[in-house]
Coordinates of C-alpha atoms in Angstrom, one line a residue:
X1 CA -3.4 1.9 15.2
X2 CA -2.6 2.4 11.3
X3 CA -3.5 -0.3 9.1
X4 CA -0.7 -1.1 6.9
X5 CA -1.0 -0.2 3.1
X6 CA -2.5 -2.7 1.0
X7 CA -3.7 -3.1 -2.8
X8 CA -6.8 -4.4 -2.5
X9 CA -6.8 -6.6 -5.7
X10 CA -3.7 -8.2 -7.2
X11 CA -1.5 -6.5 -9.4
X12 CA -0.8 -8.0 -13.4
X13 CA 3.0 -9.6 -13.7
X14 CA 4.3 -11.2 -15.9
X15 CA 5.1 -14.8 -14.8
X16 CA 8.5 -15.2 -16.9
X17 CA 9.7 -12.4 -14.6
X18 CA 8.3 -14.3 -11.6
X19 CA 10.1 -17.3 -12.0
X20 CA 13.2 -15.2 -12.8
X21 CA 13.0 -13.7 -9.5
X22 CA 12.7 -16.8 -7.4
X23 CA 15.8 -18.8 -9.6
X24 CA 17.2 -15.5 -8.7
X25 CA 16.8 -15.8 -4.5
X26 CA 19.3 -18.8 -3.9
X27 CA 21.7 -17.1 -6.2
X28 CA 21.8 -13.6 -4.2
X29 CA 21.5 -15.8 -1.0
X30 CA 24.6 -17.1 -1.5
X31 CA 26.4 -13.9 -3.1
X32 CA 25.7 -12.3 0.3
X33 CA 26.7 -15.2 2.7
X34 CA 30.1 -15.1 0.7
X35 CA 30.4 -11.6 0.7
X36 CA 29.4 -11.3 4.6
X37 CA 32.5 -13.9 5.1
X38 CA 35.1 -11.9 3.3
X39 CA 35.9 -9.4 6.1
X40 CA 38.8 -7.3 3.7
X41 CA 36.0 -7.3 0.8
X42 CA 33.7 -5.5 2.7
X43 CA 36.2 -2.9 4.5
X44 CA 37.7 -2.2 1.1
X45 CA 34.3 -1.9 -0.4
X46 CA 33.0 0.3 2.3
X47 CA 36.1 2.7 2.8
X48 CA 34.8 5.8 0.8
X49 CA 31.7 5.5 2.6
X50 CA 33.2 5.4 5.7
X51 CA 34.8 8.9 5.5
X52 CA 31.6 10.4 4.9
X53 CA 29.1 8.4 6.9
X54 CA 29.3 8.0 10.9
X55 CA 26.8 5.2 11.1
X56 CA 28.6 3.2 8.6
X57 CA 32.4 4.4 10.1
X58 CA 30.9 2.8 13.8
X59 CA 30.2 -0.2 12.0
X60 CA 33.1 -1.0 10.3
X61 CA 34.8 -0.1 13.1
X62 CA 32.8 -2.9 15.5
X63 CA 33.5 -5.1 12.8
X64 CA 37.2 -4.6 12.5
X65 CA 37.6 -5.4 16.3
X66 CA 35.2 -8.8 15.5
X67 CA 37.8 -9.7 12.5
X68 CA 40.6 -9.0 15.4
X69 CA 39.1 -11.3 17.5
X70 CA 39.5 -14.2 14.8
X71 CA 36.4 -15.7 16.0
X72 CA 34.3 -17.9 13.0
X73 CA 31.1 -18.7 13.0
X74 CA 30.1 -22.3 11.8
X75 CA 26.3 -21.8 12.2
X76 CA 25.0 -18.7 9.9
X77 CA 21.6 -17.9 8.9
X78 CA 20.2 -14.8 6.8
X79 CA 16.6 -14.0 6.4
X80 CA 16.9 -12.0 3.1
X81 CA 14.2 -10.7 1.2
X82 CA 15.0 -8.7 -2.4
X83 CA 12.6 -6.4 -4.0
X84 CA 12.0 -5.8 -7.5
X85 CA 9.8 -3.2 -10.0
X86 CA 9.3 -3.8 -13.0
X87 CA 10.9 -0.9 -16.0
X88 CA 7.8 0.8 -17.7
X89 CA 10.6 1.4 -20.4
X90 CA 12.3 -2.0 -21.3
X91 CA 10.1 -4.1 -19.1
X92 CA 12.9 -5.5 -17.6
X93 CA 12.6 -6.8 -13.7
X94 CA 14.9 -4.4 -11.8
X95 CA 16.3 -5.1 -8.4
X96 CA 15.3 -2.2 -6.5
X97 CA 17.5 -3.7 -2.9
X98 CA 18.8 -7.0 -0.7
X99 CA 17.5 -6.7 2.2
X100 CA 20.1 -8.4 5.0
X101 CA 18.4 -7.0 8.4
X102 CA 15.1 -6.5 9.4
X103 CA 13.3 -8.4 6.5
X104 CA 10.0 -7.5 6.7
X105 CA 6.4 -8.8 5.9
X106 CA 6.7 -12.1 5.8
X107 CA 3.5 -12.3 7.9
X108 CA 1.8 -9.6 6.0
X109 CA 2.5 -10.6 2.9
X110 CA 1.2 -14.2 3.7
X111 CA -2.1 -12.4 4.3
X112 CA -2.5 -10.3 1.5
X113 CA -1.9 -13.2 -1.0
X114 CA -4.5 -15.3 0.8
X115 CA -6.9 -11.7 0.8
X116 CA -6.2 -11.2 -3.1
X117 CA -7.4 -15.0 -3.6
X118 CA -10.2 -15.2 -1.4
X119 CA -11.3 -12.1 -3.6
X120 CA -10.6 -13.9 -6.7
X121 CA -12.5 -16.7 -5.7
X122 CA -15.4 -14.9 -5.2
X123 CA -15.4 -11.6 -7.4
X124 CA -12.9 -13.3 -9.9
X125 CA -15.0 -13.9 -13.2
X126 CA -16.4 -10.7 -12.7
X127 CA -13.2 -9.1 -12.4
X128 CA -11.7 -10.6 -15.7
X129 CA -9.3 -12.6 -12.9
X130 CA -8.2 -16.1 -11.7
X131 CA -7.4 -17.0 -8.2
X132 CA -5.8 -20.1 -9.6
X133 CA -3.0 -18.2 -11.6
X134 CA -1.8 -16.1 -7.7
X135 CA 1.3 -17.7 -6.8
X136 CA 1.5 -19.7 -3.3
X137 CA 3.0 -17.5 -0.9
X138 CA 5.5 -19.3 1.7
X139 CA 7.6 -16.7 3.3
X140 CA 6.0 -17.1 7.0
X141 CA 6.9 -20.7 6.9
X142 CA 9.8 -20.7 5.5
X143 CA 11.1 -18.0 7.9
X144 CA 9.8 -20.2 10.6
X145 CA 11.5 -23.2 9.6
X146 CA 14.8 -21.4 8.9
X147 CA 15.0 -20.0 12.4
X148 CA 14.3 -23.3 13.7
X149 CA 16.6 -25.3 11.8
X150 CA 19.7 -22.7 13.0
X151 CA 18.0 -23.3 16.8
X152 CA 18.3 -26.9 16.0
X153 CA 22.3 -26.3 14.7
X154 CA 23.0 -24.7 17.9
X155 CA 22.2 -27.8 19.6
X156 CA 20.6 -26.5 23.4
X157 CA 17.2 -27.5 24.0
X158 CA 16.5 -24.9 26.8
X159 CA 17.9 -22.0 24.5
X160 CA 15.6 -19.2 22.7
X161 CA 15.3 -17.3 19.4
X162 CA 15.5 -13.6 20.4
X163 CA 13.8 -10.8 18.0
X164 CA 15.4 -7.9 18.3
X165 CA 12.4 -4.9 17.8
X166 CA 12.7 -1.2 18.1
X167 CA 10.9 0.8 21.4
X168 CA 8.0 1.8 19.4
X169 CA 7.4 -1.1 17.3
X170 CA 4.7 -0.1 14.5
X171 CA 5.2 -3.2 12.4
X172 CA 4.3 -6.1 15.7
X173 CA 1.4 -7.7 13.7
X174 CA 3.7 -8.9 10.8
X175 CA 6.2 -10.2 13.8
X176 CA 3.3 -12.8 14.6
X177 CA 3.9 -15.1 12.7
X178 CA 7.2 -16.1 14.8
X179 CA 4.6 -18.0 17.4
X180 CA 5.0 -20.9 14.6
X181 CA 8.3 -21.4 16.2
X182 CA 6.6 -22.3 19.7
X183 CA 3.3 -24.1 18.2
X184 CA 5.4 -26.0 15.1
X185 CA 8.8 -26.2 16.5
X186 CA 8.8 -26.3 20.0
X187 CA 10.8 -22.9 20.3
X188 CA 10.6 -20.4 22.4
X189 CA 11.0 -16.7 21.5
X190 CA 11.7 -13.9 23.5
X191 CA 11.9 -10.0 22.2
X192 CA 14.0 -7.7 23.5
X193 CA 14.8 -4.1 22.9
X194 CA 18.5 -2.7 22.1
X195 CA 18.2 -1.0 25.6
X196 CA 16.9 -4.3 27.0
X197 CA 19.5 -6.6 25.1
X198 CA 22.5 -3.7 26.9
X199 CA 21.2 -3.9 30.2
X200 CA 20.3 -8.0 30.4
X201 CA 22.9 -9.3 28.3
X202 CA 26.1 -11.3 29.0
X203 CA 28.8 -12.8 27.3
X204 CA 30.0 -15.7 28.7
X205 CA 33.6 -16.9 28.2
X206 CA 32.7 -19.7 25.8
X207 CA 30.8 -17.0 23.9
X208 CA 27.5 -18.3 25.1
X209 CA 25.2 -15.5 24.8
X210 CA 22.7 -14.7 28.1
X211 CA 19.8 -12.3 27.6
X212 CA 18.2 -12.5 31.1
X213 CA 19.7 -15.7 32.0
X214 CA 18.6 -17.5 29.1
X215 CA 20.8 -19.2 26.2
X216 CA 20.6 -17.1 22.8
X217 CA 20.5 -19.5 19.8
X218 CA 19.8 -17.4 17.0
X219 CA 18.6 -13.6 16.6
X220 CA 16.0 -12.2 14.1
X221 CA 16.6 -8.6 14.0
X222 CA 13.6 -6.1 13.6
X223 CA 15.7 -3.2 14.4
X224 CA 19.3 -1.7 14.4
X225 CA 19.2 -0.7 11.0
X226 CA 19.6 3.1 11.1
X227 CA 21.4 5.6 13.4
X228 CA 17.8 6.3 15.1
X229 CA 18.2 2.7 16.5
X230 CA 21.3 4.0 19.0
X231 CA 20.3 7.4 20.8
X232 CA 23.0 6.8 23.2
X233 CA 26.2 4.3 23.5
X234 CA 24.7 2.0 25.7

C-alpha cells in the first residue's frame, strides 16, 4: 500500500482567485457539454491529431460510427474537475487541464480539507493560521448527488451505477465515497473492469445496457483514459 501524497498543512491562496475559479466551473461545464454535442467540431478539431496519434485515430473512429448511428442522448452527465496553479510571474490563476474522464479525488480531497482544519483547529494560532478562512469542501457529495440524479433520469429502480476501474486499481480508497449512492440514495453500484464490462456486457435492442444481467443507468469511469487501458481488442 502507498499512501497518496499529501501537504500536510494548507497552502496560502488568494481568495479572489478562489472565487474566480468556482464562477469559473459552471461556465467550462457547459463549454464542454456543448462541445461534446457537436460531433463535426470535435472531428475537425481533432484531425491533425489523428494522423499522428493511434489512440486518438481509434477514437474518433468509434465515434464516427456513433455519429452514423444518429442515436441522441437526452440524459447526460459529466463529472469534470479543472485544475489550476497559480503564475509566480503575473500571479494570474492558470488553467493547467478539464478533466472529462476519470475525475479523481473527490474522496481524497474531502479528507484532506477536513485534515488541514482539524490541524488548524488545534495547532492554528500557533501556526499564524485559521481554520475558519479553509474553504468547505463538497466534491464527494456533489459527485454523489449528481450520479444519483442521472440514476433517477433514467427512470429504472432495479438498475445500477457502474464504475468503470482499471485491473490494478491504486486509487480504490478515493472510489469510496461512491457507497453514498447506496447509504444516501438508495443506489446500487457495481465495478467492473474493461475486460469484465467485454465479456458480461450486452446491448439490448432498445439500447438497454446489461452488465451481468443488470440494467446500466449511468457509468463513472475510473479508467479508459490512455492506450494502457486496451492491451488487446477485446
Amino acid at each position: 500500500m502507498v499512501h497518496a501524497p499529501i501537504a500536510l498543512l494548507p497552502t496560502s491562496f488568494p481568495e479572489s482567485h478562489w472565487k474566480q475559479a468556482c464562477e469559473l466551473a459552471p461556465i467550462f461545464n457547459e463549454l464542454i457539454d456543448r462541445v461534446s454535442l457537436d460531433g463535426k467540431f470535435l472531428q475537425d478539431s481533432l484531425a491533425r491529431t489523428k494522423k499522428v496519434d493511434a489512440f486518438t485515430s481509434r477514437l474518433l473512429d468509434i465515434h464516427s460510427k456513433i455519429l452514423e448511428m444518429n442515436k441522441k442522448e437526452e440524459i447526460r452527465l459529466g463529472l469534470h474537475r479543472s485544475d489550476y496553479m497559480l503564475d509566480e510571474k503575473t500571479k494570474l490563476l492558470l488553467q493547467i487541464e478539464f478533466n472529462t474522464i476519470s475525475s479523481s479525488f473527490a474522496g481524497l480531497g474531502c479528507l484532506v480539507t477536513d485534515l488541514h482544519r482539524t490541524l488548524l483547529n488545534d495547532y492554528g494560532e500557533d501556526l499564524g493560521l485559521d481554520s475558519k478562512r479553509i474553504p468547505g469542501n463538497t466534491a464527494t457529495g456533489q459527485f454523489a448527488e449528481a450520479l444519483a440524479k442521472a440514476w433517477t433520469e433514467y427512470n429504472n429502480p432495479r438498475a445500477v451505477a457502474m464504475i468503470v476501474v482499471q485491473t490494478e486499481e491504486r486509487n480504490m480508497y478515493d472510489q469510496h465515497w461512491l457507497c453514498t449512492l447506496g447509504i444516501t440514495y438508495n443506489v446500487r453500484t457495481i465495478r467492473k473492469t474493461l475486460a469484465e464490462i467485454d465479456s458480461e456486457g450486452q446491448l439490448l435492442p432498445d439500447g438497454t445496457f446489461l452488465v451481468g444481467g443488470q440494467a446500466v443507468a449511468v457509468v463513472y469511469f475510473r479508467a479508459g483514459y490512455a492506450p494502457t487501458d486496451y492491451p488487446s481488442e477485446s
